[in-house]
mmCIF file of N, CA and C in Angstrom:
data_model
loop_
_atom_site.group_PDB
_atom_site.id
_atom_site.type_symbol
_atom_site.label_atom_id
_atom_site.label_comp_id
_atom_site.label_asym_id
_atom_site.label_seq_id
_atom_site.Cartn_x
_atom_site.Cartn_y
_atom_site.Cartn_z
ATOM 1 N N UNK A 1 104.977 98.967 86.871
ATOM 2 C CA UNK A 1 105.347 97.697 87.478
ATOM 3 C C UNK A 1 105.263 97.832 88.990
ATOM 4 N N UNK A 2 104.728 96.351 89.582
ATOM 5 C CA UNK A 2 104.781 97.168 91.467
ATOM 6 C C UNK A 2 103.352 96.132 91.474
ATOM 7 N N UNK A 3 103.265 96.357 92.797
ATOM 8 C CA UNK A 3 102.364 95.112 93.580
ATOM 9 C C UNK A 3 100.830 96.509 93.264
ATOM 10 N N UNK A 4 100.205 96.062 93.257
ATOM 11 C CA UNK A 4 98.849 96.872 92.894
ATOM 12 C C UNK A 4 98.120 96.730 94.530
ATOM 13 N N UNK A 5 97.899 95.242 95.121
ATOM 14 C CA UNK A 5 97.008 95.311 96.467
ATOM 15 C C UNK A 5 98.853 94.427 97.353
ATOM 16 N N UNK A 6 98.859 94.683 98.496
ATOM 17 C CA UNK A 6 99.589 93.783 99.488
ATOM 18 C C UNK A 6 98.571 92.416 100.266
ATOM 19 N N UNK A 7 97.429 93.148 99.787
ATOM 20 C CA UNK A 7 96.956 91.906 100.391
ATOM 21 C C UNK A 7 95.402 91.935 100.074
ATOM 22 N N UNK A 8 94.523 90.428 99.741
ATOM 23 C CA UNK A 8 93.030 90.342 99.158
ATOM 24 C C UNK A 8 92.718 89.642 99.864
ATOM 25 N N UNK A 9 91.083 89.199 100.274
ATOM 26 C CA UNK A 9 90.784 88.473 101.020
ATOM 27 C C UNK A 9 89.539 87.941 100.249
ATOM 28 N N UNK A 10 89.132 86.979 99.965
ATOM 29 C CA UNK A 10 88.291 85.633 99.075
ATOM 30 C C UNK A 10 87.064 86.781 99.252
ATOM 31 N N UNK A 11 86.629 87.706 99.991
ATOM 32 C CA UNK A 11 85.494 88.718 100.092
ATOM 33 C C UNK A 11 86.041 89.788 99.401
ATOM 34 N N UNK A 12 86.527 89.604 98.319
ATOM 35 C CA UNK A 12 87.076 91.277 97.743
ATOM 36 C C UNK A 12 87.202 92.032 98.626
ATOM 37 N N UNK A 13 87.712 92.029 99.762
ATOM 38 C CA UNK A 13 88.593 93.230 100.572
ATOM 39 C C UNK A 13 89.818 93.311 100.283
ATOM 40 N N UNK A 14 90.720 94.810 99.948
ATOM 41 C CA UNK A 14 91.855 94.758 99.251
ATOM 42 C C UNK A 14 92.443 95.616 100.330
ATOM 43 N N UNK A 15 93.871 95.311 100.736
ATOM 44 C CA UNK A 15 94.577 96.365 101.423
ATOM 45 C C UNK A 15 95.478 96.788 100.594
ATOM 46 N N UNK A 16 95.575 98.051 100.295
ATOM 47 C CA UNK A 16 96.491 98.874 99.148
ATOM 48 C C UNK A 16 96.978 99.823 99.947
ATOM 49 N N UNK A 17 98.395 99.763 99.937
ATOM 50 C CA UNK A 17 99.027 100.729 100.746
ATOM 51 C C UNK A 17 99.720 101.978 99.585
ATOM 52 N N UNK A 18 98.969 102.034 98.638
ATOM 53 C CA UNK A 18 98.964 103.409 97.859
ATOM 54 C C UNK A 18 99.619 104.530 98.382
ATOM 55 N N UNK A 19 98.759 104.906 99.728
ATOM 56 C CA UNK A 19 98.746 105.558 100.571
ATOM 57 C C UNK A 19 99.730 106.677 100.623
ATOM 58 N N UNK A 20 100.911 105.292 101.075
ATOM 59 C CA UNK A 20 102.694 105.857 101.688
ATOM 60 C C UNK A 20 103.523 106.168 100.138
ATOM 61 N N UNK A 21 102.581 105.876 98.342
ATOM 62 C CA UNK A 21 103.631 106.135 97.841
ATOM 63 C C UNK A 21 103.591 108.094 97.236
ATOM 64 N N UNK A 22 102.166 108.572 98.350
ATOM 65 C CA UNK A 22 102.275 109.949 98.050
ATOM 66 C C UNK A 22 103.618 110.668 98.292
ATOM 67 N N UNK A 23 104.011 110.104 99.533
ATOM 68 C CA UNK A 23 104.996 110.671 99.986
ATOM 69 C C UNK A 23 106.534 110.389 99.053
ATOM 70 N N UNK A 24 106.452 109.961 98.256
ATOM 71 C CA UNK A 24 107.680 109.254 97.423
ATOM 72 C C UNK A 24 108.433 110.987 96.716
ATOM 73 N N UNK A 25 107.241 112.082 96.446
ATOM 74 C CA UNK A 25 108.253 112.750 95.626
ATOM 75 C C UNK A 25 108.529 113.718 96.551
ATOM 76 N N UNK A 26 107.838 113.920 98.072
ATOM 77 C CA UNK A 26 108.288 114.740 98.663
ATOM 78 C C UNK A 26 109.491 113.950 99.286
ATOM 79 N N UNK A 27 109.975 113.211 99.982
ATOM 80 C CA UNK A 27 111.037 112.473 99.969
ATOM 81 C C UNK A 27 112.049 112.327 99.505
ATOM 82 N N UNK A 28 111.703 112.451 97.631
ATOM 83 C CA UNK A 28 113.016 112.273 97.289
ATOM 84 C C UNK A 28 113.519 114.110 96.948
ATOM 85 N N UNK A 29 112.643 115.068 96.938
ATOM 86 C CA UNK A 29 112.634 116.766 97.369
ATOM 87 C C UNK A 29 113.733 116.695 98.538
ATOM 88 N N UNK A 30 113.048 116.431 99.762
ATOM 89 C CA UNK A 30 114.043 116.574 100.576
ATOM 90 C C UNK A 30 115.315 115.780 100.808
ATOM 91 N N UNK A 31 115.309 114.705 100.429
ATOM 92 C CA UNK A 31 116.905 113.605 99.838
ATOM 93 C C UNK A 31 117.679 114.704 98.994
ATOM 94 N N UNK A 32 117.102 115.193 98.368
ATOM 95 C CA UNK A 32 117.951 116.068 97.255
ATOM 96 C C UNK A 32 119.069 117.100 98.045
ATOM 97 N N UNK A 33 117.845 117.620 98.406
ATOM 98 C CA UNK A 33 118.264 119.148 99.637
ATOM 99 C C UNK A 33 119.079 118.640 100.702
ATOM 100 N N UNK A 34 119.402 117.656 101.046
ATOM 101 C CA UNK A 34 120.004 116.742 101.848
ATOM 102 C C UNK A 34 119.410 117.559 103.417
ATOM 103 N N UNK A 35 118.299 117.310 103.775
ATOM 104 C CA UNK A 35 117.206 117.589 104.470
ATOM 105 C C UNK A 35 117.304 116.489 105.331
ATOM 106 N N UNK A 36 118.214 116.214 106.373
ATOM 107 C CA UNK A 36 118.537 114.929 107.274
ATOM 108 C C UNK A 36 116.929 115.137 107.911
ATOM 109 N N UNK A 37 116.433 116.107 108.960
ATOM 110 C CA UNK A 37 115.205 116.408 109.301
ATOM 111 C C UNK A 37 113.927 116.116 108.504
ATOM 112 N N UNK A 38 113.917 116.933 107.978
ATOM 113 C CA UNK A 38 112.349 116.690 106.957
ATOM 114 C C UNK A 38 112.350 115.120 106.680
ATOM 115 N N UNK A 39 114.009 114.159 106.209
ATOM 116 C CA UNK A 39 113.678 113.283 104.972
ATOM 117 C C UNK A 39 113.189 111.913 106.649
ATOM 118 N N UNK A 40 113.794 112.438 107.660
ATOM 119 C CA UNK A 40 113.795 111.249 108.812
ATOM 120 C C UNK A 40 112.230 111.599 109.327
ATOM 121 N N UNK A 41 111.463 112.707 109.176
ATOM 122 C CA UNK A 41 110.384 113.011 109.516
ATOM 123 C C UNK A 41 108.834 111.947 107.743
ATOM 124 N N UNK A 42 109.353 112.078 106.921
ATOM 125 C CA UNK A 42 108.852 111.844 106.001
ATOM 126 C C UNK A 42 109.004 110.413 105.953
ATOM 127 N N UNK A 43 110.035 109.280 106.383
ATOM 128 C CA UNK A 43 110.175 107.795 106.740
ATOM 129 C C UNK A 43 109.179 107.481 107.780
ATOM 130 N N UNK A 44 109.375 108.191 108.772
ATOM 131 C CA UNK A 44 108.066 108.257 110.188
ATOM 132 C C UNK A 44 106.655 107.985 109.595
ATOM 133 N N UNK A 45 106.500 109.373 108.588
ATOM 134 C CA UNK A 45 104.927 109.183 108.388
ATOM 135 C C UNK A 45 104.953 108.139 107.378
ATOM 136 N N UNK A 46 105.230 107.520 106.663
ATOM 137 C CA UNK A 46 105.574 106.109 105.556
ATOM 138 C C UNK A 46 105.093 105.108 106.639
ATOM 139 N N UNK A 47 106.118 104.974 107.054
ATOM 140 C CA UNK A 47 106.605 103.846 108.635
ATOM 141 C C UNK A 47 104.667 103.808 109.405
ATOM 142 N N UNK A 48 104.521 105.115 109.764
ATOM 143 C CA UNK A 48 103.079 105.409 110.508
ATOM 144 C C UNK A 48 101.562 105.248 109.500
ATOM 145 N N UNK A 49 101.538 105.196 108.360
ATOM 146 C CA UNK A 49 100.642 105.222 107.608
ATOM 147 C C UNK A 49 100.858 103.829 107.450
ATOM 148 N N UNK A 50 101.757 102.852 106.809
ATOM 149 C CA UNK A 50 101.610 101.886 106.390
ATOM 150 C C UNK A 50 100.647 100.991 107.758
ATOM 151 N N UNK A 51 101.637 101.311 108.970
ATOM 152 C CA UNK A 51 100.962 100.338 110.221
ATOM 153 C C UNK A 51 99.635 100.501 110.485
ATOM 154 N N UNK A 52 99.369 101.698 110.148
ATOM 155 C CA UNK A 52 97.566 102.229 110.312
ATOM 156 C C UNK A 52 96.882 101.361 109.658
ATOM 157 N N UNK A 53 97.021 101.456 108.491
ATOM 158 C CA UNK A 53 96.808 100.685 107.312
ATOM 159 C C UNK A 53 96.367 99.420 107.256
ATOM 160 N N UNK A 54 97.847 98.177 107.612
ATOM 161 C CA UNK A 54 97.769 97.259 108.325
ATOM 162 C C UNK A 54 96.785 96.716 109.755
ATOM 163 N N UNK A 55 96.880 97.753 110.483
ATOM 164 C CA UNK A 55 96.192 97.423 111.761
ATOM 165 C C UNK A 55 94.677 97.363 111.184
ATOM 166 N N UNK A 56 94.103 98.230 111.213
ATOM 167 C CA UNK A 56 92.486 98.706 110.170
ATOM 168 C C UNK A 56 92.792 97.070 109.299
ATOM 169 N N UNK A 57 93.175 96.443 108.469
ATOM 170 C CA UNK A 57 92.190 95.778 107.863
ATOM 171 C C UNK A 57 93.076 94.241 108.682
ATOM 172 N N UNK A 58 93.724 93.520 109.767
ATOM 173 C CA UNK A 58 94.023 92.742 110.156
ATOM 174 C C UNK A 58 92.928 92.411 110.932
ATOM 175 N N UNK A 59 92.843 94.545 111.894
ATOM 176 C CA UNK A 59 91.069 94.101 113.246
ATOM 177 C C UNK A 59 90.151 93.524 112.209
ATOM 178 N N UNK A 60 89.509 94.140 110.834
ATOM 179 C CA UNK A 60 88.678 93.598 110.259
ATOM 180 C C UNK A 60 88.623 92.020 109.958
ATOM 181 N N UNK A 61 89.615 91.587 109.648
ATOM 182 C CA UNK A 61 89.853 90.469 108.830
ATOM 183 C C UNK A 61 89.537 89.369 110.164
ATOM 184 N N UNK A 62 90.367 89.691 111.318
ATOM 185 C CA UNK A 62 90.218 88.803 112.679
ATOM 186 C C UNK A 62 88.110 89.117 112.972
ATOM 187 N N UNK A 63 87.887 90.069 112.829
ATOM 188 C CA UNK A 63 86.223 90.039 114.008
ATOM 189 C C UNK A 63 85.886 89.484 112.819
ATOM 190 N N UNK A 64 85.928 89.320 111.020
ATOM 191 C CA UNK A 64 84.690 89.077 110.392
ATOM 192 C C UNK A 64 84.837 87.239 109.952
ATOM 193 N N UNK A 65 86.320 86.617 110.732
ATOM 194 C CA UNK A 65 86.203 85.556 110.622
ATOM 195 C C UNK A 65 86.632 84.693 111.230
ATOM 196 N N UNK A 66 86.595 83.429 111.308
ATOM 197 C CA UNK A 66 86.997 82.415 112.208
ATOM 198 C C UNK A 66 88.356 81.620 112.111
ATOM 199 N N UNK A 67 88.732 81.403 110.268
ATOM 200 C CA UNK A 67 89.506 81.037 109.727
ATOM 201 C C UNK A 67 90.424 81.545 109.007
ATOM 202 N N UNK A 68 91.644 81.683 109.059
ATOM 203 C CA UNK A 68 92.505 83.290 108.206
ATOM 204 C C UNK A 68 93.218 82.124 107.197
ATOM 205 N N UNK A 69 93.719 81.740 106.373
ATOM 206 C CA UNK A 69 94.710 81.109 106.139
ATOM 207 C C UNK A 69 95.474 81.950 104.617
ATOM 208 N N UNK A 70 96.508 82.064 105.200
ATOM 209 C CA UNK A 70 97.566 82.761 104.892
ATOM 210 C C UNK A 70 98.692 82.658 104.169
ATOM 211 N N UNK A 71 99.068 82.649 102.558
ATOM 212 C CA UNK A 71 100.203 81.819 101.747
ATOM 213 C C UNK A 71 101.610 82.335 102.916
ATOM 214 N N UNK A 72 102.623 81.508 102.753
ATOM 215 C CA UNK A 72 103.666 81.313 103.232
ATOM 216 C C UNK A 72 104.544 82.153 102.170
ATOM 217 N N UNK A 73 104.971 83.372 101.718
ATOM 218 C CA UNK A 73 105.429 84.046 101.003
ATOM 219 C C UNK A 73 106.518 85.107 101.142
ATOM 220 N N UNK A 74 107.797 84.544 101.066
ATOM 221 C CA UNK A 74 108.907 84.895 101.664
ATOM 222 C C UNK A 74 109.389 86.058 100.387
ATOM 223 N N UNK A 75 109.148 87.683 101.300
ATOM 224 C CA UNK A 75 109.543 88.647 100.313
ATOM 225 C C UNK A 75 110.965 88.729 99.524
ATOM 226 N N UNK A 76 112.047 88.003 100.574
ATOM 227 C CA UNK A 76 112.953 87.897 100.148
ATOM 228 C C UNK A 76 113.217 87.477 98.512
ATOM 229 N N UNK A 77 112.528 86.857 97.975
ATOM 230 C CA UNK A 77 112.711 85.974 96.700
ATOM 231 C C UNK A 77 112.291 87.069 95.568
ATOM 232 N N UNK A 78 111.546 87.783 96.129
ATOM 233 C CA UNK A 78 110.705 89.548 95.222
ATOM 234 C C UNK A 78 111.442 90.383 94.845
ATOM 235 N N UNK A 79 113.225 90.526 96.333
ATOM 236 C CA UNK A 79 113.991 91.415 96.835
ATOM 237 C C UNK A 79 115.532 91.240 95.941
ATOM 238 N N UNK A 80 115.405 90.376 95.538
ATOM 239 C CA UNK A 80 116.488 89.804 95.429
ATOM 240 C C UNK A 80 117.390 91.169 94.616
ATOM 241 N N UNK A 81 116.676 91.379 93.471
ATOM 242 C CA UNK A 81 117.227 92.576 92.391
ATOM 243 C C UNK A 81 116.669 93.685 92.388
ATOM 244 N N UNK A 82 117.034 94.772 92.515
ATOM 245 C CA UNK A 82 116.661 96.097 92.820
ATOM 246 C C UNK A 82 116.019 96.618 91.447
ATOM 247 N N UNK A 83 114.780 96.729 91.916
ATOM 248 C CA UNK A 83 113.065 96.764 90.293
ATOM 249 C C UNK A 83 112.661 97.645 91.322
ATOM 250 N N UNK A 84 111.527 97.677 90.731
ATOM 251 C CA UNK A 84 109.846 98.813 91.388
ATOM 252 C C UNK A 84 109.164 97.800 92.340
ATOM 253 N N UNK A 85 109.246 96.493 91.625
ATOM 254 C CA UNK A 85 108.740 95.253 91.966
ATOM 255 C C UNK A 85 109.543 95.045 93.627
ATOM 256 N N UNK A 86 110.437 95.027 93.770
ATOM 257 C CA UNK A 86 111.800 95.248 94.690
ATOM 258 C C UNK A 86 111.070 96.491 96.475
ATOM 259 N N UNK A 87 111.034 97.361 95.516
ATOM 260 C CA UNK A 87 110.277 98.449 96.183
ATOM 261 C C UNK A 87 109.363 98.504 96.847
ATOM 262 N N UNK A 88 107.954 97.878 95.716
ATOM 263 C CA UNK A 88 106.683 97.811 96.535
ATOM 264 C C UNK A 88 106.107 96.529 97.320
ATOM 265 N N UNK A 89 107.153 95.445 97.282
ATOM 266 C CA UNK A 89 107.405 94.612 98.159
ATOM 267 C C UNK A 89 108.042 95.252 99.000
ATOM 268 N N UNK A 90 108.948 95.601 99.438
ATOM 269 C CA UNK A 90 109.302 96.170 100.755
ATOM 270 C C UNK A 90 108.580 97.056 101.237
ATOM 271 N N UNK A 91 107.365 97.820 100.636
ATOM 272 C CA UNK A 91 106.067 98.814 101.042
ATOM 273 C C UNK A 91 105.376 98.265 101.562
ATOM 274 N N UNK A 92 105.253 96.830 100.629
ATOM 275 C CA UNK A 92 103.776 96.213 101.081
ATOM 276 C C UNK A 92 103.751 95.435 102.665
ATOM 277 N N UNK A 93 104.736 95.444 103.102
ATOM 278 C CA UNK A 93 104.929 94.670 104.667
ATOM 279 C C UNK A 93 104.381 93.735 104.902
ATOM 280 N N UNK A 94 104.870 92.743 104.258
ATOM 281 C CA UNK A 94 104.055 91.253 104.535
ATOM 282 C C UNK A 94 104.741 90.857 105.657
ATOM 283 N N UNK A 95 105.814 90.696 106.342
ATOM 284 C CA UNK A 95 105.852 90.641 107.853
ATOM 285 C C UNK A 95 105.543 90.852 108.779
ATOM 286 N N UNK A 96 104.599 92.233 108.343
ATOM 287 C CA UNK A 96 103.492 92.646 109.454
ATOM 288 C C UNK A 96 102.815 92.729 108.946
ATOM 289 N N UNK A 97 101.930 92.189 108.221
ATOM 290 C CA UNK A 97 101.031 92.100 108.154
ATOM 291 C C UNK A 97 100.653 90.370 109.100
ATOM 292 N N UNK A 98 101.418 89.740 108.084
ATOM 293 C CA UNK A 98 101.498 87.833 109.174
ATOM 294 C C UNK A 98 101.761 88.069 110.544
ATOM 295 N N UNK A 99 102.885 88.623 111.089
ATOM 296 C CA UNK A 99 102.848 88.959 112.860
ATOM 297 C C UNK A 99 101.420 89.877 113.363
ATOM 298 N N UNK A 100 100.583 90.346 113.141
ATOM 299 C CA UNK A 100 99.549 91.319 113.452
ATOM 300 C C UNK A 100 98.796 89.998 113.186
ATOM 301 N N UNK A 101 98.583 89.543 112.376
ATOM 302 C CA UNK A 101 97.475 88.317 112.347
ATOM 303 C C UNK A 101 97.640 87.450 113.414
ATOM 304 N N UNK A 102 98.931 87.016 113.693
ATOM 305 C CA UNK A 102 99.242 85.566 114.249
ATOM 306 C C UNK A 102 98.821 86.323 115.833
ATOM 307 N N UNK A 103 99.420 88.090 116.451
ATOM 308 C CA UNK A 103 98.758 87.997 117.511
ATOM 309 C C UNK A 103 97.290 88.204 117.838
ATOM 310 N N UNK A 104 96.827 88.877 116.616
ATOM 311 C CA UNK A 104 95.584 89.580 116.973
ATOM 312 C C UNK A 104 94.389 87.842 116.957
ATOM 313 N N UNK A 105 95.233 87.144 116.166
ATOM 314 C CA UNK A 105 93.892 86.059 116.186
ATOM 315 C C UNK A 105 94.239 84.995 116.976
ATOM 316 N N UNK A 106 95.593 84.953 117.748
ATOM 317 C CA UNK A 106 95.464 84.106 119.466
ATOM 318 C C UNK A 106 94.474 84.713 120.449
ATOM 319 N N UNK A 107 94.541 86.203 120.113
ATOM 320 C CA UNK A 107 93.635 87.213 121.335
ATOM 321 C C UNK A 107 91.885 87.000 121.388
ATOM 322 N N UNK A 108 92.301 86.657 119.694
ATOM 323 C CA UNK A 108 90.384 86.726 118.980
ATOM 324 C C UNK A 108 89.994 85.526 118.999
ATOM 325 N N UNK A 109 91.006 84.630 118.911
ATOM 326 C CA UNK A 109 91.075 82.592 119.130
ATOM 327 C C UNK A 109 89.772 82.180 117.853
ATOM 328 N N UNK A 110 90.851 83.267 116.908
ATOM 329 C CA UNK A 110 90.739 83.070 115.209
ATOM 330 C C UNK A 110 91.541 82.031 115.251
ATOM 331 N N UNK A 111 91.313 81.174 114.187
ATOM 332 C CA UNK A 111 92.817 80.254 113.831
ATOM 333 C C UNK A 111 93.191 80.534 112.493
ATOM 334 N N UNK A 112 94.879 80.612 112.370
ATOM 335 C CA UNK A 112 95.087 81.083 111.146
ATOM 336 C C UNK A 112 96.059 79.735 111.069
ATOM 337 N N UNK A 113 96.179 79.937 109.937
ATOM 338 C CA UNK A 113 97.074 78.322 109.046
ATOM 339 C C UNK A 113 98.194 79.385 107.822
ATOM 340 N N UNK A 114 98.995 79.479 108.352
ATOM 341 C CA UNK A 114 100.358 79.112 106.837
ATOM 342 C C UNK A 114 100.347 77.918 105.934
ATOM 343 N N UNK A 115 100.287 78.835 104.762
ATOM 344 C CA UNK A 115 99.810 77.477 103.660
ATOM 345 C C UNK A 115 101.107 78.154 102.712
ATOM 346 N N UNK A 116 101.997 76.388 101.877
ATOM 347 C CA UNK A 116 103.281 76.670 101.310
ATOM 348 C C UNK A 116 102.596 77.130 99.700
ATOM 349 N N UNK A 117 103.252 77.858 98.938
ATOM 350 C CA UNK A 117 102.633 78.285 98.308
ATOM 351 C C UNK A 117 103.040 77.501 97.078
ATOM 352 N N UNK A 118 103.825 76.193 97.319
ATOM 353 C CA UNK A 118 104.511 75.743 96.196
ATOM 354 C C UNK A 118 103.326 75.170 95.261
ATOM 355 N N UNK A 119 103.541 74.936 94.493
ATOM 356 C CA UNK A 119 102.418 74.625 93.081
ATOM 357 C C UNK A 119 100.502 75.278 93.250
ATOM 358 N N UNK A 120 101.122 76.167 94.063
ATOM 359 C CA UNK A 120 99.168 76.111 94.155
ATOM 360 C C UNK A 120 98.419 76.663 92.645
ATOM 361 N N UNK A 121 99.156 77.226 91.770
ATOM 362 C CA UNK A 121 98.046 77.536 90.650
ATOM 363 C C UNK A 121 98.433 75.891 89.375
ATOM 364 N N UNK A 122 99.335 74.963 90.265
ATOM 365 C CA UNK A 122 98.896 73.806 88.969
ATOM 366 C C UNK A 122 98.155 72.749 90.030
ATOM 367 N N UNK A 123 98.065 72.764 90.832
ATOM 368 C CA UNK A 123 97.463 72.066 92.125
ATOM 369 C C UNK A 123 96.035 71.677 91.550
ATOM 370 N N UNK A 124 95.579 70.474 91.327
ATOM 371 C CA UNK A 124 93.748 70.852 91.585
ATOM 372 C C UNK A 124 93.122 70.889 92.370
ATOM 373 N N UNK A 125 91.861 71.448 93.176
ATOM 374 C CA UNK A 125 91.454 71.660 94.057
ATOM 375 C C UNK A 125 90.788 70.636 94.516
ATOM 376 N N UNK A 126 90.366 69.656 93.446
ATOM 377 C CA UNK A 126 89.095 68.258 93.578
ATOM 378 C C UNK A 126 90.419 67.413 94.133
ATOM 379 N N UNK A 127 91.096 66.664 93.312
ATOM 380 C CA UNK A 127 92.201 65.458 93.251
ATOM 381 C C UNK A 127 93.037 65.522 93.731
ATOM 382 N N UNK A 128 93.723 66.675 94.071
ATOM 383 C CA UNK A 128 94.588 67.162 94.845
ATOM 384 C C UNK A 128 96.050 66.753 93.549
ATOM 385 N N UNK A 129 96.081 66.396 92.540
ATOM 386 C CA UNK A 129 97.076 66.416 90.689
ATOM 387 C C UNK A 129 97.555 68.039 90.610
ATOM 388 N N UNK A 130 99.006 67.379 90.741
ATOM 389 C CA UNK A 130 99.764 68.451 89.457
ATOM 390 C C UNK A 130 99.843 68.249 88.762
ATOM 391 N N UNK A 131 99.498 69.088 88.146
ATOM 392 C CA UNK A 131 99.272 69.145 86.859
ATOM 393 C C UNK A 131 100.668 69.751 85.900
ATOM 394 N N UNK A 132 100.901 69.379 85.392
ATOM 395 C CA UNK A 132 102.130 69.723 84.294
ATOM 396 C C UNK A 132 101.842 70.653 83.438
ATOM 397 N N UNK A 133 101.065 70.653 82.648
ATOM 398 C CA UNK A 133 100.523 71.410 81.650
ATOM 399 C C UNK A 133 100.565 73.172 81.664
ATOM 400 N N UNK A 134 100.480 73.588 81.060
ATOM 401 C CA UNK A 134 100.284 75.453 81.151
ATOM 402 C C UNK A 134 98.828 75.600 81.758
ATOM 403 N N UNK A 135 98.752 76.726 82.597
ATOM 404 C CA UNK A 135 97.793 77.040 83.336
ATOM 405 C C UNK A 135 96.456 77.485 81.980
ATOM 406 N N UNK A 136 96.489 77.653 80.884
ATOM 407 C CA UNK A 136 96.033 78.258 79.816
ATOM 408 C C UNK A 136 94.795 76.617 79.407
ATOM 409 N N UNK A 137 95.389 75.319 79.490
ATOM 410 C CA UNK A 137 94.501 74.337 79.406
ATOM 411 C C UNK A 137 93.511 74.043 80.111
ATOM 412 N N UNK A 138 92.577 74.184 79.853
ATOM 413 C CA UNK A 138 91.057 73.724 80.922
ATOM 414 C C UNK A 138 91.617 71.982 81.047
ATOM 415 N N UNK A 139 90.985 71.409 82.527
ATOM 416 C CA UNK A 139 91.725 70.339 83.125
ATOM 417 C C UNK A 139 90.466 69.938 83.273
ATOM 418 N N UNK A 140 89.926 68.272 82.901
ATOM 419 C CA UNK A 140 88.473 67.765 84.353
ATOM 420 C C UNK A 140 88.805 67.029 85.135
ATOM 421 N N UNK A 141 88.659 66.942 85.723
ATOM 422 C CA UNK A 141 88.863 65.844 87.263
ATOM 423 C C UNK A 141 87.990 64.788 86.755
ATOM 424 N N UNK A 142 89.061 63.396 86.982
ATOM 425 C CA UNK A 142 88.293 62.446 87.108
ATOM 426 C C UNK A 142 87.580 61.679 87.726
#
C-alpha cells in the first residue's frame, strides 16, 4: 500500500521518490540503537534526496513547457490516519513540489493554474455533466 509515483505528467514522466525509502531500514537500525547522530544524519539525507529529486524533474517540467496545470490536492485529507498510505504522502512532498513550480515558472514565465480536484473523474470533458453514475459505465455526449 503507498503512493507508487508523487507525481506524472500527460508525457509519461514519473517522479518516484523510491529513492529516500532505501534509507527506511537503516533508520529504523539506528532508532533502535537510539543513535541520536546517525538517525539526525539519515533524516538529512531523506530531507536531501527527496529535494534533489524534486528540483531535477520541476527544471524539466518548467523548460519543456509553457503550461503546468496542477490538481489542488491537500495532503492533509491522505494524513488524517496513520497507514503506509499516511507515510508515503508525507514522502511524496506535494508542497514542494507546488512551491518549486509556482517559483521556478514566474522565473521561466511558465504559467501554471491550480485546478480543484472536486469531481474530475465524473466530470465530462466534452459537456462539461456530472455524471452520477459509476465510473465503470461508458457515457456519450450529446
Amino acid at each position: 500500500m503507498g503512493l507508487k509515483e508523487s507525481a506524472t505528467t500527460s508525457m509519461g514522466d514519473k517522479l518516484t521518490i523510491k529513492q529516500t525509502q532505501k534509507w527506511a531500514k537503516k533508520l529504523a537500525i539506528a532508532q533502535r540503537a537510539n543513535n541520536k547522530k546517525r538517525v539526525k544524519a539519515i533524516h538529512a539525507k531523506i530531507k536531501n534526496t527527496r529535494l534533489d529529486l524534486i528540483h531535477k524533474f520541476t527544471t524539466k517540467l518548467v523548460k519543456d513547457n509553457s503550461l503546468i496545470v496542477v490538481g489542488d490536492v491537500k495532503s492533509r485529507s491522505f494524513t488524517t490516519k496513520k497507514t503506509k498510505l499516511a507515510k508515503s504522502t508525507y514522502d511524496a512532498g506535494w508542497f514542494e513540489l507546488k512551491r518549486q513550480l509556482e517559483y521556478k515558472c514566474k522565473h521561466a514565465g511558465c504559467q501554471l493554474e491550480m485546478v480543484n480536484e472536486s469531481y474530475t473523474t465524473q466530470t465530462c470533458s466534452c459537456c462539461h455533466k456530472i455524471s452520477d453514475s459509476s465510473l465503470r459505465v461508458e457515457q456519450v455526449c450529446e
